[in-house]
Backbone as JSON, one array per atom type, in Angstrom:
{
  "sequence": "FLDIRKWMEAMTAAEAAERATDEDIRQIEATLPRLRLAAAQNDRETLDEADVCFHMAIVTATHNNLMAHLVGTFGSLMWSSHGLRLAVLRAQNLETIYEEHAAVSAAIQRRAPAGARDAMLHHIEMIRSRVEGMFGQGNARVPADRIPAIRLSFLTRRGDL",
  "N": [[-6.77, -6.96, 9.29], [-3.43, -6.42, 7.99], [-4.02, -8.44, 6.79], [-6.16, -8.38, 4.55], [-5.59, -5.64, 3.02], [-2.51, -6.5, 2.86], [-3.51, -8.57, 0.89], [-5.03, -7.05, -1.23], [-3.17, -4.94, -1.99], [-2.05, -6.78, -3.5], [-2.37, -7.4, -5.42], [-3.13, -5.17, -6.79], [-0.53, -4.54, -7.61], [0.6, -5.8, -8.77], [-2.47, -5.88, -11.38], [-1.72, -2.95, -11.54], [0.42, -4.23, -13.41], [-0.02, -5.39, -15.31], [-2.38, -3.11, -16.67], [-1.55, -0.67, -16.95], [-0.63, 2.58, -18.22], [1.53, 4.04, -19.68], [1.82, 6.17, -19.14], [0.65, 6.36, -16.41], [2.65, 4.32, -16.07], [5.01, 6.71, -15.12], [3.97, 8.54, -13.22], [3.76, 6.84, -10.9], [6.02, 6.08, -11.03], [7.57, 8.92, -10.42], [6.69, 9.29, -7.31], [8.56, 8.21, -6.83], [11.62, 9.52, -6.15], [10.27, 10.94, -4.06], [9.98, 9.37, -1.56], [12.57, 8.24, -1.75], [14.41, 10.46, -1.07], [13.1, 11.23, 1.6], [13.65, 9.1, 3.27], [16.53, 8.99, 2.77], [16.05, 11.24, 4.18], [16.5, 10.91, 6.87], [13.02, 11.14, 7.55], [10.6, 10.87, 8.69], [7.61, 11.2, 8.78], [7.67, 13.07, 6.12], [7.64, 10.58, 4.52], [5.87, 8.81, 5.26], [3.48, 10.05, 3.88], [4.44, 10.4, 1.32], [4.4, 7.42, 0.89], [1.88, 6.74, 1.17], [0.97, 8.0, -1.31], [2.47, 7.03, -3.4], [1.13, 3.96, -3.47], [-1.35, 4.76, -3.68], [-1.21, 5.34, -6.4], [-0.35, 3.48, -7.79], [-3.08, 2.5, -7.59], [-4.27, 3.01, -8.96], [-3.63, 2.99, -11.48], [-4.5, 0.72, -12.37], [-6.7, 0.41, -13.94], [-9.08, -0.01, -13.21], [-11.92, 0.0, -11.76], [-14.08, -1.11, -10.15], [-11.63, -2.04, -7.81], [-10.29, 0.39, -6.98], [-13.07, 1.6, -5.83], [-13.11, -0.24, -3.59], [-10.39, -0.19, -2.35], [-11.46, 2.85, -2.02], [-12.33, 2.8, -0.3], [-11.68, 0.94, 2.26], [-9.69, 2.73, 2.4], [-9.86, 4.29, 4.26], [-9.68, 2.92, 6.32], [-7.07, 1.43, 5.96], [-5.4, 3.75, 6.33], [-6.2, 5.41, 8.24], [-5.31, 5.02, 10.49], [-2.54, 6.84, 11.02], [-0.9, 7.21, 13.5], [-0.14, 4.86, 14.98], [1.23, 4.07, 11.83], [3.81, 5.48, 11.68], [5.02, 5.16, 13.72], [5.01, 2.89, 14.32], [7.65, 3.34, 11.91], [9.76, 4.78, 13.31], [10.76, 2.95, 14.3], [12.2, 1.46, 11.74], [14.35, 1.27, 9.83], [14.83, 3.36, 7.29], [15.21, 3.06, 4.69], [15.33, 0.98, 3.79], [12.62, 0.57, 3.59], [12.06, 2.59, 1.46], [13.67, 1.12, -0.68], [12.18, -1.29, -0.61], [9.63, -0.33, -1.75], [10.28, 0.79, -4.88], [11.14, -2.0, -5.68], [8.59, -3.23, -5.96], [8.14, -0.8, -8.14], [9.24, -1.27, -10.27], [8.77, -3.61, -11.05], [6.93, -3.88, -11.67], [7.12, -0.83, -13.79], [9.26, -3.8, -15.46], [6.64, -5.31, -16.71], [5.55, -7.23, -15.24], [3.41, -8.75, -14.23], [3.41, -11.0, -11.46], [6.08, -11.06, -10.76], [5.36, -8.39, -9.52], [3.52, -8.44, -7.87], [4.84, -9.67, -6.02], [6.73, -8.82, -5.2], [5.1, -6.84, -4.59], [3.35, -8.89, -2.21], [5.97, -8.96, -0.15], [6.61, -6.85, 0.6], [4.64, -5.73, 1.76], [4.83, -8.58, 4.3], [6.85, -7.44, 5.06], [5.67, -5.38, 6.15], [4.23, -6.58, 7.96], [6.36, -8.33, 10.14], [7.76, -5.84, 10.87], [5.97, -4.86, 12.32], [5.34, -7.38, 14.27], [7.34, -6.97, 15.59], [7.89, -4.88, 16.95], [5.52, -5.19, 18.57], [4.65, -6.99, 19.31], [4.43, -10.54, 18.56], [1.73, -11.57, 17.06], [0.52, -9.16, 16.94], [-0.01, -7.68, 14.67], [-2.2, -6.93, 13.51], [-5.49, -5.57, 13.89], [-7.23, -4.56, 15.76], [-10.99, -6.22, 16.13], [-13.21, -4.52, 17.58], [-12.08, -2.22, 16.84], [-12.48, -1.66, 14.46], [-13.87, -0.26, 12.11], [-17.85, 0.12, 11.01], [-18.13, -0.88, 7.42], [-20.38, -0.09, 4.77], [-20.98, -2.57, 2.55], [-23.09, -2.41, 0.59], [-23.62, 0.07, -1.58], [-22.58, -1.16, -3.33], [-23.44, -3.54, -4.61], [-25.97, -2.51, -4.79], [-25.08, -1.2, -7.27], [-24.26, -2.8, -9.06], [-21.84, -4.36, -8.75], [-21.22, -6.17, -7.33]],
  "CA": [[-6.33, -5.8, 8.0], [-2.58, -6.53, 6.94], [-4.72, -9.62, 5.62], [-6.41, -7.59, 3.86], [-3.94, -4.7, 2.83], [-2.2, -8.22, 1.86], [-4.48, -9.22, -0.63], [-5.66, -5.92, -1.69], [-2.1, -4.64, -2.55], [-0.6, -7.09, -3.52], [-3.93, -7.26, -6.85], [-3.33, -4.25, -7.23], [0.12, -4.12, -7.67], [0.62, -7.26, -10.64], [-3.1, -5.98, -12.13], [-1.32, -2.28, -12.58], [1.75, -4.34, -14.03], [-0.6, -5.62, -16.3], [-2.85, -2.73, -17.85], [-0.78, 0.21, -16.59], [-0.27, 2.7, -19.71], [3.71, 4.52, -20.18], [1.3, 7.68, -17.58], [0.18, 5.45, -14.97], [4.0, 4.48, -14.84], [5.36, 7.3, -15.22], [3.74, 8.23, -11.77], [3.91, 5.02, -10.47], [8.12, 6.62, -10.46], [7.41, 10.07, -9.7], [6.63, 8.84, -6.64], [9.93, 7.04, -5.58], [12.4, 10.18, -5.6], [9.88, 11.82, -2.38], [10.07, 8.15, -1.37], [14.44, 7.9, -1.77], [14.92, 11.59, -0.24], [12.56, 11.25, 3.39], [14.16, 7.78, 3.56], [17.85, 9.47, 3.53], [16.85, 12.84, 5.22], [14.79, 10.11, 8.45], [11.97, 12.34, 7.64], [9.05, 9.76, 8.83], [6.22, 11.99, 8.14], [7.23, 12.38, 4.81], [7.99, 8.55, 3.98], [5.05, 7.95, 5.54], [3.13, 10.92, 2.42], [5.18, 10.05, 0.23], [4.11, 6.47, 1.1], [0.4, 7.03, 0.36], [0.5, 8.45, -2.77], [3.35, 5.56, -4.1], [0.11, 3.0, -3.24], [-2.69, 5.05, -4.68], [-0.82, 5.32, -8.13], [-0.66, 1.97, -7.81], [-4.17, 1.81, -7.54], [-4.66, 4.52, -10.09], [-2.63, 2.06, -12.95], [-4.89, -0.59, -12.19], [-7.84, 0.96, -14.16], [-9.99, -1.23, -12.64], [-12.86, 0.54, -10.54], [-14.31, -1.85, -8.52], [-10.88, -2.48, -7.13], [-11.1, 2.22, -6.63], [-13.62, 2.06, -5.11], [-12.38, -0.94, -2.79], [-9.53, 0.77, -1.94], [-11.48, 4.49, -0.63], [-14.18, 2.61, 1.2], [-11.24, 0.27, 2.91], [-8.64, 3.69, 2.25], [-9.8, 5.41, 5.72], [-8.72, 2.14, 7.82], [-6.07, 1.3, 5.56], [-4.21, 5.02, 6.09], [-5.9, 6.5, 9.1], [-3.92, 4.53, 11.9], [-1.31, 7.57, 10.92], [-0.02, 7.1, 14.7], [1.1, 3.51, 14.55], [2.17, 3.76, 11.26], [4.56, 6.28, 12.22], [5.88, 4.7, 15.5], [6.6, 1.59, 13.13], [8.86, 3.7, 11.12], [10.74, 5.53, 13.93], [12.07, 1.07, 14.63], [13.06, 0.81, 11.45], [15.21, 1.52, 8.48], [13.78, 4.14, 6.18], [15.93, 2.87, 3.34], [14.9, -0.3, 3.1], [11.46, 0.35, 3.38], [12.52, 2.69, -0.04], [14.18, -0.1, -1.47], [11.2, -2.82, -1.0], [8.46, 0.95, -2.52], [11.49, 0.64, -5.56], [11.85, -3.32, -6.64], [7.31, -3.22, -6.29], [7.89, 0.08, -9.34], [10.45, -2.32, -11.65], [8.05, -5.12, -11.12], [4.7, -2.7, -12.86], [7.24, -1.24, -14.98], [9.01, -4.17, -16.63], [4.99, -5.46, -17.05], [5.84, -8.59, -14.83], [2.82, -9.21, -12.96], [3.64, -12.11, -10.71], [6.3, -9.77, -9.8], [4.61, -7.13, -9.22], [2.24, -9.67, -6.7], [5.57, -11.14, -5.16], [7.28, -7.49, -4.37], [3.79, -6.04, -2.78], [3.5, -9.28, -0.95], [7.0, -9.3, 0.57], [6.65, -5.4, 1.75], [3.48, -6.26, 3.55], [4.66, -9.04, 5.44], [8.2, -6.77, 5.84], [5.35, -4.45, 7.54], [3.83, -7.61, 9.89], [7.6, -8.48, 10.71], [8.41, -4.99, 11.97], [5.0, -4.86, 13.87], [5.04, -7.72, 15.2], [8.91, -6.6, 16.04], [8.13, -3.66, 18.08], [4.01, -5.53, 19.71], [4.9, -8.28, 19.12], [3.95, -11.89, 17.72], [-0.02, -11.5, 16.71], [-0.03, -8.03, 17.12], [-0.45, -6.65, 13.46], [-3.94, -7.57, 13.13], [-6.13, -4.99, 13.94], [-8.59, -5.65, 16.04], [-12.92, -6.41, 15.44], [-13.8, -3.63, 17.97], [-10.88, -0.86, 16.5], [-13.1, -1.92, 12.9], [-16.21, 0.43, 11.09], [-18.65, -0.58, 10.51], [-18.5, -0.06, 6.32], [-21.33, -0.94, 4.26], [-21.17, -2.21, 0.7], [-24.69, -1.88, 0.1], [-23.45, 0.77, -2.58], [-21.89, -1.77, -4.6], [-24.32, -4.43, -4.84], [-26.82, -1.84, -5.75], [-25.03, -0.32, -8.41], [-24.23, -4.66, -9.95], [-20.55, -4.85, -9.32], [-21.38, -7.35, -6.82]],
  "C": [[-5.07, -5.82, 7.48], [-2.92, -7.7, 5.89], [-4.78, -8.85, 4.4], [-6.49, -6.47, 3.08], [-3.25, -5.55, 1.59], [-2.97, -7.82, 0.34], [-5.0, -8.28, -1.44], [-4.49, -5.11, -2.75], [-1.24, -5.75, -3.76], [-1.93, -7.54, -5.46], [-3.23, -6.21, -6.89], [-2.43, -3.98, -8.43], [0.49, -5.08, -9.4], [-1.15, -6.55, -11.28], [-2.31, -4.25, -13.17], [-0.12, -2.64, -13.75], [0.73, -4.8, -15.62], [-1.49, -4.35, -17.53], [-2.58, -1.54, -17.12], [-0.13, 1.05, -18.09], [1.46, 3.63, -19.0], [2.97, 5.75, -18.68], [1.68, 7.03, -16.86], [2.07, 5.49, -14.78], [4.53, 5.03, -14.4], [4.88, 8.19, -13.54], [3.93, 7.91, -11.09], [5.81, 5.58, -9.78], [8.29, 7.54, -10.02], [7.85, 10.68, -8.28], [7.74, 8.76, -5.39], [11.51, 8.05, -5.35], [12.08, 11.46, -4.5], [10.06, 11.12, -1.28], [11.75, 8.4, -0.32], [14.46, 9.4, -0.08], [14.24, 11.94, 1.41], [13.96, 10.63, 4.02], [16.06, 8.6, 4.41], [18.32, 10.63, 4.55], [15.86, 11.94, 6.66], [13.72, 10.47, 9.17], [10.77, 11.23, 7.17], [8.2, 10.33, 8.11], [6.67, 11.81, 6.71], [7.68, 11.03, 4.05], [6.97, 8.81, 4.02], [3.69, 8.66, 4.2], [3.64, 10.54, 1.96], [4.52, 8.46, -0.5], [2.43, 6.2, 0.18], [0.22, 7.67, -0.86], [1.26, 7.04, -3.46], [1.35, 4.54, -4.32], [-1.29, 3.35, -3.45], [-2.06, 5.64, -5.82], [-0.35, 4.47, -8.81], [-2.04, 1.84, -8.32], [-4.93, 2.5, -9.04], [-4.74, 3.41, -11.36], [-3.7, 1.21, -12.99], [-6.11, -0.44, -13.34], [-9.3, 0.47, -13.73], [-11.11, -0.2, -11.1], [-13.86, 0.02, -9.56], [-13.2, -1.85, -7.83], [-10.8, -0.63, -6.7], [-11.95, 2.09, -5.65], [-13.36, 1.18, -3.79], [-11.12, -0.11, -1.56], [-10.13, 2.15, -1.31], [-12.08, 3.72, 0.03], [-12.85, 1.72, 2.57], [-10.27, 1.56, 3.15], [-8.67, 4.56, 4.15], [-9.06, 4.68, 7.07], [-7.82, 1.92, 7.43], [-4.71, 2.23, 5.87], [-5.39, 5.36, 7.64], [-5.59, 5.92, 10.54], [-2.17, 5.56, 11.42], [0.12, 7.39, 12.08], [0.61, 6.28, 14.88], [1.69, 3.86, 13.49], [3.82, 4.04, 11.27], [5.52, 5.76, 13.44], [6.33, 3.56, 15.06], [8.13, 2.04, 12.77], [9.99, 4.02, 11.66], [11.87, 3.62, 14.28], [12.29, 1.08, 13.52], [13.66, 1.53, 10.25], [14.31, 1.42, 6.87], [13.74, 3.74, 4.47], [15.39, 1.75, 2.4], [13.46, -0.4, 2.79], [10.95, 1.34, 1.64], [13.01, 1.37, -0.58], [12.52, -0.49, -1.72], [9.51, -1.54, -2.43], [9.13, -0.07, -3.9], [11.06, -0.69, -6.29], [9.43, -3.16, -6.9], [6.98, -1.9, -7.71], [8.26, -0.85, -10.24], [9.86, -3.25, -11.5], [7.29, -5.02, -11.99], [5.93, -2.38, -14.06], [8.47, -2.07, -15.98], [7.29, -4.3, -17.34], [5.01, -6.67, -16.72], [4.51, -8.22, -13.56], [2.84, -9.82, -11.66], [5.32, -11.23, -10.17], [6.46, -8.76, -9.18], [4.19, -8.06, -7.58], [3.29, -9.67, -5.56], [6.7, -10.21, -4.56], [6.21, -6.81, -3.31], [4.22, -7.25, -1.62], [4.13, -9.4, 0.32], [7.0, -8.09, 1.09], [5.64, -5.27, 2.65], [3.66, -7.33, 4.54], [6.26, -9.2, 6.16], [7.48, -6.12, 7.05], [4.88, -5.01, 8.84], [5.19, -7.85, 10.01], [8.03, -7.2, 11.78], [7.29, -4.31, 12.91], [4.85, -5.43, 15.31], [6.42, -7.74, 16.07], [9.03, -5.42, 17.32], [6.71, -4.17, 18.86], [3.94, -6.14, 19.62], [3.8, -9.57, 18.51], [2.0, -11.88, 18.1], [-0.69, -10.57, 16.52], [-0.2, -7.19, 16.19], [-2.1, -6.87, 12.72], [-4.78, -6.22, 14.08], [-7.56, -5.17, 15.12], [-10.15, -5.21, 15.87], [-12.88, -4.45, 15.7], [-13.3, -1.66, 16.89], [-11.7, -1.13, 14.71], [-13.91, -0.86, 12.27], [-15.93, 0.25, 10.52], [-18.76, 0.4, 8.78], [-19.58, -1.79, 5.61], [-20.4, -0.54, 2.22], [-21.8, -1.77, -0.22], [-24.44, -0.59, -1.22], [-22.77, -0.26, -3.9], [-23.02, -2.9, -5.08], [-25.9, -3.27, -5.12], [-26.54, -1.98, -6.95], [-24.64, -1.64, -9.31], [-23.29, -4.88, -9.41], [-20.13, -6.01, -7.98], [-21.13, -8.6, -7.33]]
}
């Protein structure tokens, strides 16, 4: 799960840095105050919601329809484990999570694809570290029997793959 998320989100951050319009960058930046306030108030529920908005704003900024479809397809898996995310957030310094998001946003704003990619990779690796810190080494992976069957046939029918 985190390996797929790492690949997809690092790619989206780099592409957003290359392709984002000024309005896209404003939309990404607009998610940061809510993240910062949630972190300052130790409001894990609001931070979780703002986190999803942040990552979706980055996907939108890629202007990559295939990536948007992939994220839409995997989105239910990526963001379906709300309870697990909140459990992981309980053991974390929310200000650190905000800072990781701010670093990704800043790299996109600078239009630095490698910096955006690296900041997102760092963020996802920190998530892995947090999960493994709570649940033990190797437990950052979703068991195969918990992954819903995903049909990508609609992409091949449309010729996107």
